[in-house]
Short mmCIF file of C-alpha atoms and ligand atoms in Angstrom, two decimals:
data_model
loop_
_atom_site.label_atom_id
_atom_site.label_comp_id
_atom_site.label_asym_id
_atom_site.label_seq_id
_atom_site.Cartn_x
_atom_site.Cartn_y
_atom_site.Cartn_z
CA MET A 91 0.00 0.00 0.00
CA ILE A 92 1.32 3.47 -0.86
CA VAL A 93 0.23 6.72 0.77
CA MET A 94 0.23 9.64 -1.66
CA ASN A 95 -1.17 13.10 -0.89
CA SER A 96 -2.49 11.54 2.33
CA TYR A 97 -4.71 9.03 0.60
CA LYS A 98 -3.97 5.31 0.61
CA ILE A 99 -3.33 3.68 -2.76
CA THR A 100 -3.80 -0.06 -3.03
CA THR A 101 -2.66 -1.11 -6.46
CA LEU A 102 -4.15 -4.14 -8.23
CA ASN A 103 -0.98 -6.16 -7.73
CA ASP A 104 -0.83 -5.25 -4.01
CA PHE A 105 -4.45 -6.30 -3.64
CA ILE A 106 -4.10 -9.55 -5.56
CA THR A 107 -1.09 -10.52 -3.45
CA LEU A 108 -2.82 -9.43 -0.25
CA ARG A 109 -5.90 -11.50 -1.06
CA GLN A 110 -3.88 -14.49 -2.17
CA LYS A 111 -3.88 -15.43 1.49
CA ASP A 112 -7.65 -16.16 1.04
CA PHE A 113 -6.54 -19.28 -0.81
CA PRO A 114 -4.34 -21.42 1.43
CA TYR A 115 -3.34 -23.67 -1.44
CA ALA A 116 -2.74 -20.86 -3.94
CA LYS A 117 0.91 -20.63 -4.78
CA GLY A 118 0.62 -17.39 -6.68
CA GLU A 119 -0.23 -18.78 -10.11
CA LEU A 120 -3.69 -17.20 -10.25
CA SER A 121 -2.27 -13.96 -8.85
CA SER A 122 0.31 -13.89 -11.62
CA LEU A 123 -2.32 -14.60 -14.27
CA LEU A 124 -4.54 -11.76 -13.02
CA SER A 125 -1.56 -9.39 -12.94
CA HIS A 126 -0.71 -10.24 -16.56
CA ILE A 127 -4.28 -9.44 -17.60
CA GLY A 128 -4.01 -6.11 -15.78
CA THR A 129 -0.77 -5.21 -17.53
CA ALA A 130 -2.14 -6.13 -20.97
CA ALA A 131 -5.27 -4.09 -20.25
CA LYS A 132 -3.08 -1.01 -19.74
CA ILE A 133 -1.50 -1.56 -23.16
CA VAL A 134 -4.90 -1.98 -24.85
CA ASN A 135 -6.20 1.07 -22.99
CA LYS A 136 -3.41 3.26 -24.37
CA LYS A 137 -4.36 2.29 -27.93
CA ILE A 138 -8.08 2.80 -27.33
CA ASN A 139 -7.48 6.24 -25.85
CA LYS A 140 -5.69 7.24 -29.05
CA ALA A 141 -8.24 5.61 -31.39
CA GLY A 142 -9.02 8.19 -34.04
CA LEU A 143 -5.54 9.69 -33.87
CA VAL A 144 -3.61 6.64 -34.93
CA ASP A 145 -4.49 4.20 -37.65
CA ILE A 146 -6.22 1.78 -35.27
CA ILE A 147 -9.89 2.43 -35.85
CA GLY A 148 -11.96 1.02 -38.63
CA LYS A 149 -12.17 -2.41 -40.08
CA ALA A 150 -9.25 -4.80 -40.16
CA GLY A 151 -10.53 -6.09 -43.48
CA MET A 152 -11.11 -9.54 -41.93
CA VAL A 153 -14.22 -11.35 -40.70
CA ASN A 154 -14.19 -13.28 -37.42
CA ILE A 155 -15.84 -16.61 -36.64
CA GLN A 156 -19.02 -14.73 -35.85
CA GLY A 157 -19.12 -13.43 -39.40
CA GLU A 158 -18.58 -9.96 -37.94
CA ASN A 159 -16.15 -7.50 -39.48
CA GLN A 160 -13.06 -7.47 -37.32
CA GLN A 161 -12.07 -4.02 -36.20
CA LYS A 162 -8.36 -3.26 -36.13
CA LEU A 163 -8.64 -2.82 -32.38
CA ASP A 164 -10.30 -6.23 -32.01
CA VAL A 165 -7.28 -7.83 -33.66
CA PHE A 166 -4.85 -5.70 -31.66
CA ALA A 167 -6.53 -6.45 -28.30
CA ASP A 168 -6.76 -10.16 -29.12
CA LYS A 169 -3.02 -10.29 -29.83
CA VAL A 170 -2.00 -8.30 -26.74
CA PHE A 171 -4.08 -10.43 -24.36
CA THR A 172 -3.09 -13.70 -26.07
CA ASP A 173 0.62 -12.84 -25.81
CA ALA A 174 0.25 -11.77 -22.16
CA LEU A 175 -1.58 -14.98 -21.23
CA ARG A 176 0.93 -17.15 -23.12
CA SER A 177 3.94 -15.49 -21.50
CA SER A 178 2.41 -15.69 -18.01
CA GLY A 179 3.36 -19.38 -17.88
CA GLU A 180 0.18 -19.99 -15.86
CA CYS A 181 -2.20 -20.41 -18.80
CA CYS A 182 -2.08 -23.49 -21.06
CA GLY A 183 -4.56 -22.29 -23.65
CA ILE A 184 -7.32 -19.81 -24.47
CA ALA A 185 -10.65 -19.56 -26.21
CA THR A 186 -11.38 -16.20 -27.78
CA GLU A 187 -14.29 -14.67 -29.64
CA GLU A 188 -11.86 -13.94 -32.47
CA ASN A 189 -10.98 -17.57 -33.21
CA GLN A 190 -13.05 -20.57 -34.27
CA ASN A 191 -11.19 -23.07 -32.07
CA GLU A 192 -9.34 -22.95 -28.79
CA ILE A 193 -5.71 -21.83 -29.00
CA VAL A 194 -3.28 -24.41 -27.57
CA PHE A 195 -0.09 -22.97 -26.04
CA SER A 196 2.47 -25.60 -27.00
CA ASP A 197 5.65 -24.30 -25.34
CA LYS A 198 6.81 -26.37 -22.37
CA LEU A 199 6.31 -23.64 -19.75
CA ALA A 200 2.74 -22.84 -20.85
CA LYS A 201 1.77 -26.52 -21.11
CA LYS A 202 2.45 -26.81 -17.39
CA GLY A 203 -0.03 -23.96 -16.81
CA LYS A 204 -2.83 -24.78 -14.39
CA TYR A 205 -5.42 -22.47 -15.91
CA ILE A 206 -7.34 -21.87 -19.10
CA VAL A 207 -8.87 -18.53 -20.08
CA SER A 208 -11.87 -17.79 -22.30
CA MET A 209 -12.08 -14.18 -23.40
CA ASP A 210 -13.82 -11.55 -25.42
CA PRO A 211 -10.78 -9.33 -25.95
CA LEU A 212 -12.77 -6.30 -27.07
CA ASP A 213 -16.51 -6.42 -26.61
CA GLY A 214 -18.63 -3.81 -28.33
CA SER A 215 -15.79 -2.84 -30.65
CA SER A 216 -18.19 -1.68 -33.38
CA ASN A 217 -18.75 1.27 -31.01
CA ILE A 218 -15.07 2.22 -30.96
CA ASP A 219 -15.16 4.45 -34.01
CA TYR A 220 -17.92 6.52 -32.38
CA ASN A 221 -16.25 6.95 -29.00
CA VAL A 222 -18.68 4.74 -27.11
CA SER A 223 -17.12 2.80 -24.23
CA VAL A 224 -16.11 -0.84 -24.79
CA GLY A 225 -14.79 -3.67 -22.64
CA SER A 226 -12.69 -6.82 -22.32
CA ILE A 227 -14.10 -9.91 -20.58
CA PHE A 228 -12.21 -12.94 -19.13
CA SER A 229 -13.33 -16.22 -17.63
CA ILE A 230 -10.70 -18.35 -15.83
CA TYR A 231 -10.90 -22.08 -15.00
CA ARG A 232 -8.56 -24.76 -13.72
CA ARG A 233 -7.79 -27.10 -16.61
CA ILE A 234 -9.32 -30.60 -16.35
CA THR A 235 -6.82 -32.32 -18.67
CA PRO A 236 -3.45 -33.27 -17.09
CA ARG A 237 -0.81 -30.52 -16.76
CA GLY A 238 2.05 -30.86 -19.21
CA LYS A 239 -0.26 -32.15 -21.94
CA SER A 240 -1.90 -30.00 -24.64
CA VAL A 241 -5.15 -28.37 -23.58
CA LYS A 242 -8.32 -29.81 -25.08
CA ASN A 243 -11.74 -28.49 -26.11
CA GLU A 244 -13.31 -30.09 -23.00
CA ASP A 245 -11.21 -27.77 -20.79
CA PHE A 246 -13.23 -24.84 -22.18
CA LEU A 247 -16.70 -26.39 -21.89
CA GLN A 248 -16.94 -26.50 -18.09
CA PRO A 249 -20.08 -24.99 -16.53
CA GLY A 250 -19.67 -21.39 -15.31
CA SER A 251 -19.93 -22.60 -11.71
CA GLN A 252 -16.40 -24.03 -12.12
CA GLN A 253 -14.84 -20.62 -12.79
CA VAL A 254 -11.99 -19.69 -10.42
CA ALA A 255 -12.02 -16.05 -11.51
CA ALA A 256 -13.84 -13.61 -13.79
CA VAL A 257 -12.57 -10.20 -14.92
CA TYR A 258 -13.89 -7.35 -17.00
CA VAL A 259 -12.15 -4.16 -18.06
CA ILE A 260 -14.26 -1.16 -19.06
CA TYR A 261 -12.62 1.50 -21.24
CA GLY A 262 -15.01 4.29 -20.37
CA SER A 263 -14.79 7.83 -18.97
CA SER A 264 -12.15 6.19 -16.82
CA THR A 265 -10.66 2.74 -17.31
CA MET A 266 -11.64 0.21 -14.67
CA LEU A 267 -10.83 -3.41 -13.97
CA VAL A 268 -13.42 -5.38 -11.97
CA TYR A 269 -12.80 -8.97 -10.86
CA THR A 270 -13.82 -11.77 -8.55
CA THR A 271 -12.05 -14.94 -7.44
CA GLY A 272 -15.12 -16.13 -5.59
CA ASN A 273 -14.60 -13.93 -2.55
CA GLY A 274 -16.63 -10.88 -3.50
CA VAL A 275 -16.11 -8.30 -6.26
CA ASN A 276 -13.56 -5.48 -6.26
CA GLY A 277 -13.09 -2.61 -8.71
CA PHE A 278 -9.89 -0.79 -9.65
CA THR A 279 -9.57 2.48 -11.53
CA LEU A 280 -6.56 3.17 -13.73
CA ASP A 281 -4.61 6.21 -12.53
CA PRO A 282 -2.79 7.25 -15.72
CA SER A 283 -0.44 9.49 -13.77
CA ILE A 284 1.16 6.46 -12.13
CA GLY A 285 0.04 3.79 -14.65
CA GLU A 286 -1.54 1.65 -11.95
CA PHE A 287 -5.02 0.19 -11.40
CA CYS A 288 -5.89 1.45 -7.90
CA LEU A 289 -8.59 0.03 -5.63
CA SER A 290 -11.55 2.37 -6.00
CA HIS A 291 -14.61 0.15 -5.47
CA PRO A 292 -13.90 -2.37 -2.67
CA SER A 293 -16.46 -5.15 -2.03
CA ILE A 294 -19.01 -4.14 -4.66
CA LYS A 295 -22.56 -5.14 -3.68
CA THR A 296 -25.38 -4.68 -6.18
CA PRO A 297 -28.82 -3.52 -4.85
CA GLU A 298 -31.42 -6.31 -4.81
CA GLU A 299 -33.87 -3.98 -6.55
CA GLY A 300 -33.05 -1.29 -9.11
CA LYS A 301 -34.71 1.30 -11.30
CA ILE A 302 -32.90 0.68 -14.59
CA TYR A 303 -33.75 -1.81 -17.30
CA SER A 304 -31.34 -2.17 -20.22
CA ILE A 305 -32.60 -3.77 -23.43
CA ASN A 306 -32.51 -3.01 -27.16
CA GLU A 307 -36.19 -2.11 -27.59
CA GLY A 308 -35.62 -1.93 -31.34
CA ASN A 309 -36.10 -5.71 -31.27
CA TYR A 310 -39.45 -5.41 -29.45
CA ILE A 311 -41.57 -7.10 -32.12
CA TYR A 312 -39.23 -10.13 -32.08
CA PHE A 313 -39.24 -10.62 -28.29
CA PRO A 314 -41.00 -13.49 -26.47
CA ALA A 315 -44.42 -12.51 -25.06
CA GLY A 316 -43.10 -12.57 -21.46
CA ILE A 317 -40.44 -9.95 -22.29
CA LYS A 318 -42.96 -7.73 -24.07
CA LYS A 319 -45.09 -7.94 -20.90
CA TYR A 320 -42.07 -7.13 -18.70
CA ILE A 321 -41.23 -4.04 -20.77
CA LYS A 322 -44.83 -2.84 -20.45
CA TYR A 323 -44.66 -3.57 -16.71
CA CYS A 324 -41.61 -1.30 -16.46
CA GLN A 325 -43.30 1.44 -18.46
CA GLU A 326 -46.77 1.44 -16.97
CA LYS A 327 -48.02 3.36 -13.99
CA ASP A 328 -49.52 0.86 -11.59
CA ASP A 329 -52.67 1.69 -9.62
CA ASN A 330 -51.10 3.83 -6.95
CA SER A 331 -47.71 4.99 -8.10
CA ALA A 332 -45.72 5.59 -11.24
CA ARG A 333 -43.29 2.85 -12.09
CA PRO A 334 -39.90 4.17 -11.03
CA TYR A 335 -38.09 2.56 -13.97
CA THR A 336 -35.86 4.23 -16.49
CA SER A 337 -34.45 2.74 -19.70
CA ARG A 338 -30.69 2.95 -20.20
CA TYR A 339 -28.94 1.12 -23.07
CA ILE A 340 -25.43 1.83 -24.38
CA GLY A 341 -25.18 -1.25 -26.61
CA SER A 342 -21.94 -2.30 -24.95
CA LEU A 343 -22.43 -5.22 -22.54
CA VAL A 344 -19.70 -4.34 -20.05
CA SER A 345 -20.80 -0.68 -19.84
CA ASP A 346 -24.50 -1.49 -19.46
CA PHE A 347 -23.79 -4.21 -16.90
CA HIS A 348 -21.28 -2.13 -14.90
CA ARG A 349 -23.63 0.84 -14.50
CA ASN A 350 -26.45 -1.44 -13.32
CA LEU A 351 -24.09 -3.34 -10.98
CA LEU A 352 -23.29 -0.13 -9.11
CA MET A 353 -26.70 1.57 -9.30
CA GLY A 354 -29.06 -1.42 -9.34
CA GLY A 355 -30.79 -2.54 -12.51
CA VAL A 356 -31.10 -5.39 -14.96
CA PHE A 357 -29.57 -6.10 -18.36
CA LEU A 358 -31.66 -8.10 -20.81
CA TYR A 359 -30.65 -9.75 -24.07
CA PRO A 360 -33.57 -12.09 -24.81
CA SER A 361 -33.87 -14.78 -27.41
CA ASN A 362 -35.84 -13.35 -30.32
CA ASP A 363 -37.20 -14.39 -33.72
CA LYS A 364 -33.99 -13.22 -35.39
CA MET A 365 -31.67 -14.87 -32.82
CA PRO A 366 -33.45 -17.86 -31.22
CA GLN A 367 -30.57 -18.36 -28.73
CA GLY A 368 -30.06 -14.65 -28.12
CA LYS A 369 -26.88 -12.85 -29.20
CA LEU A 370 -24.47 -13.08 -26.29
CA ARG A 371 -21.93 -15.89 -25.96
CA LEU A 372 -22.29 -18.19 -22.94
CA VAL A 373 -18.60 -19.08 -22.48
CA TYR A 374 -16.83 -15.73 -22.65
CA GLU A 375 -19.59 -13.15 -22.13
CA CYS A 376 -22.47 -14.56 -20.03
CA ASN A 377 -20.47 -16.81 -17.65
CA PRO A 378 -17.88 -14.26 -16.44
CA ILE A 379 -20.51 -11.50 -16.10
CA ALA A 380 -22.81 -13.98 -14.28
CA PHE A 381 -20.03 -14.96 -11.82
CA ILE A 382 -19.41 -11.28 -11.01
CA ALA A 383 -23.15 -10.56 -10.74
CA GLU A 384 -23.68 -13.40 -8.23
CA GLN A 385 -20.56 -12.54 -6.23
CA ALA A 386 -21.94 -9.00 -5.86
CA GLY A 387 -25.26 -10.36 -4.58
CA GLY A 388 -27.06 -10.24 -7.91
CA ALA A 389 -28.30 -12.98 -10.26
CA ALA A 390 -27.91 -14.12 -13.88
CA SER A 391 -30.30 -16.35 -15.80
CA ASP A 392 -31.14 -17.50 -19.30
CA GLY A 393 -34.78 -16.95 -18.37
CA MET A 394 -35.24 -20.43 -16.97
CA SER A 395 -31.96 -21.55 -15.38
CA ARG A 396 -29.02 -20.06 -13.54
CA ILE A 397 -26.42 -19.18 -16.17
CA LEU A 398 -23.61 -20.75 -14.11
CA ASP A 399 -25.37 -24.14 -14.11
CA ILE A 400 -25.43 -24.46 -17.91
CA SER A 401 -22.93 -26.91 -19.41
CA PRO A 402 -21.72 -25.38 -22.68
CA GLY A 403 -22.01 -27.61 -25.77
CA SER A 404 -19.66 -25.51 -27.89
CA LEU A 405 -17.22 -22.59 -27.53
CA HIS A 406 -19.35 -19.97 -29.28
CA GLN A 407 -22.76 -21.09 -28.07
CA ARG A 408 -25.19 -18.21 -27.57
CA SER A 409 -27.64 -17.82 -24.66
CA PRO A 410 -30.51 -15.55 -23.71
CA PHE A 411 -29.11 -13.41 -20.87
CA TYR A 412 -30.68 -11.54 -17.93
CA ALA A 413 -28.24 -10.23 -15.31
CA GLY A 414 -28.19 -7.71 -12.47
CA SER A 415 -30.30 -6.99 -9.38
CA LYS A 416 -31.53 -10.28 -7.96
CA ASN A 417 -35.21 -9.37 -7.54
CA MET A 418 -35.37 -7.93 -11.06
CA VAL A 419 -33.85 -11.06 -12.64
CA HIS A 420 -36.23 -13.30 -10.72
CA ARG A 421 -39.21 -11.12 -11.74
CA ILE A 422 -38.22 -11.51 -15.41
CA GLU A 423 -38.10 -15.29 -14.93
CA GLU A 424 -41.67 -15.10 -13.59
CA PHE A 425 -42.81 -13.09 -16.63
CA LEU A 426 -41.21 -15.72 -18.87
CA ARG A 427 -42.71 -18.70 -17.04
P1 P6P B 166 -27.46 -5.00 -30.09
C1 P6P B 166 -21.73 -5.59 -28.71
O1 P6P B 166 -21.72 -5.87 -30.09
C2 P6P B 166 -22.50 -6.72 -28.03
O2 P6P B 166 -21.88 -7.93 -28.24
C3 P6P B 166 -22.62 -6.43 -26.54
O3 P6P B 166 -21.52 -5.73 -26.03
C4 P6P B 166 -23.89 -5.61 -26.46
O4 P6P B 166 -24.55 -5.74 -25.21
C5 P6P B 166 -24.73 -6.20 -27.58
O5 P6P B 166 -23.83 -6.75 -28.53
C6 P6P B 166 -25.57 -5.14 -28.26
O6 P6P B 166 -26.34 -5.81 -29.25
O7 P6P B 166 -28.15 -6.05 -30.88
O8 P6P B 166 -28.37 -4.37 -29.07
O9 P6P B 166 -26.70 -3.99 -30.90
#
């Protein structure tokens, strides 16, 4: 801990090391992995902050597995995080939105890594060129195949309940890193003057009830009947008081979720006629966000089941997604039943 101008600074690395004691058997591998993600996030952040000034915005001229145009920053972020995870020596392979199959780290050191990481290196990147905030999302598991061997697809298809850590970075008005290792949720804000993520939001707890619902109402006609009813519920005055709800939607998952996490609210991406399984990816978007939501006292569901209980069938499987204040998520489940 450093004291500067009479206020205490706890950097991300201090905090990770400090909290490592929560895990008697941890020998620092997870701490090192989280620190590498933090360092890579600072590199990506620098590029994002200059987007528009340097030739890093716009399309990379390639299409990813999703059939989406890859932005130059998508490709850049994917490479920076992949290199950081490979060089950490703690990670034996990754799954990323930008690649069809898992990436096996074949060097000896990495093969001994205990952990695998699934990531969306830059979520919402289509917003980059218009200065809307974006994010990076990481989901960390212990591998199930033996250490020293090459990682396999099955390592990446564990249910979200098996996560050992989940992290998101939000490149917004300030850059924040929020993570959990199963002992609560803590948020760190990047102080550019010292180049460190500093503890700014200790022990984040999300209100059980909130006033914000976040959904792309442009898809209204395609929504299931229960979601149409829920939207009307949020908008209608009930018999003795106006509904206190307000609609807030940025179109960037990490930004929409983060605001609701702190203020109370619910994020909805339902299945719809155009996307029967919804749009968001279970493995590297829904699971890590769900782990953080639950660790902050919130909930995350696909409308019927707890997101963290779902066993993924494939890396890029989509899921309907409702996450945020517990009572609001449960009320949506009732509307859908
Ligand atoms: P729509 C961004 O492309 C993203 O994957 C999430 O970050 C965001 O929540 C969602 O898609 C927005 O989708 O269909 O509302 O534009």
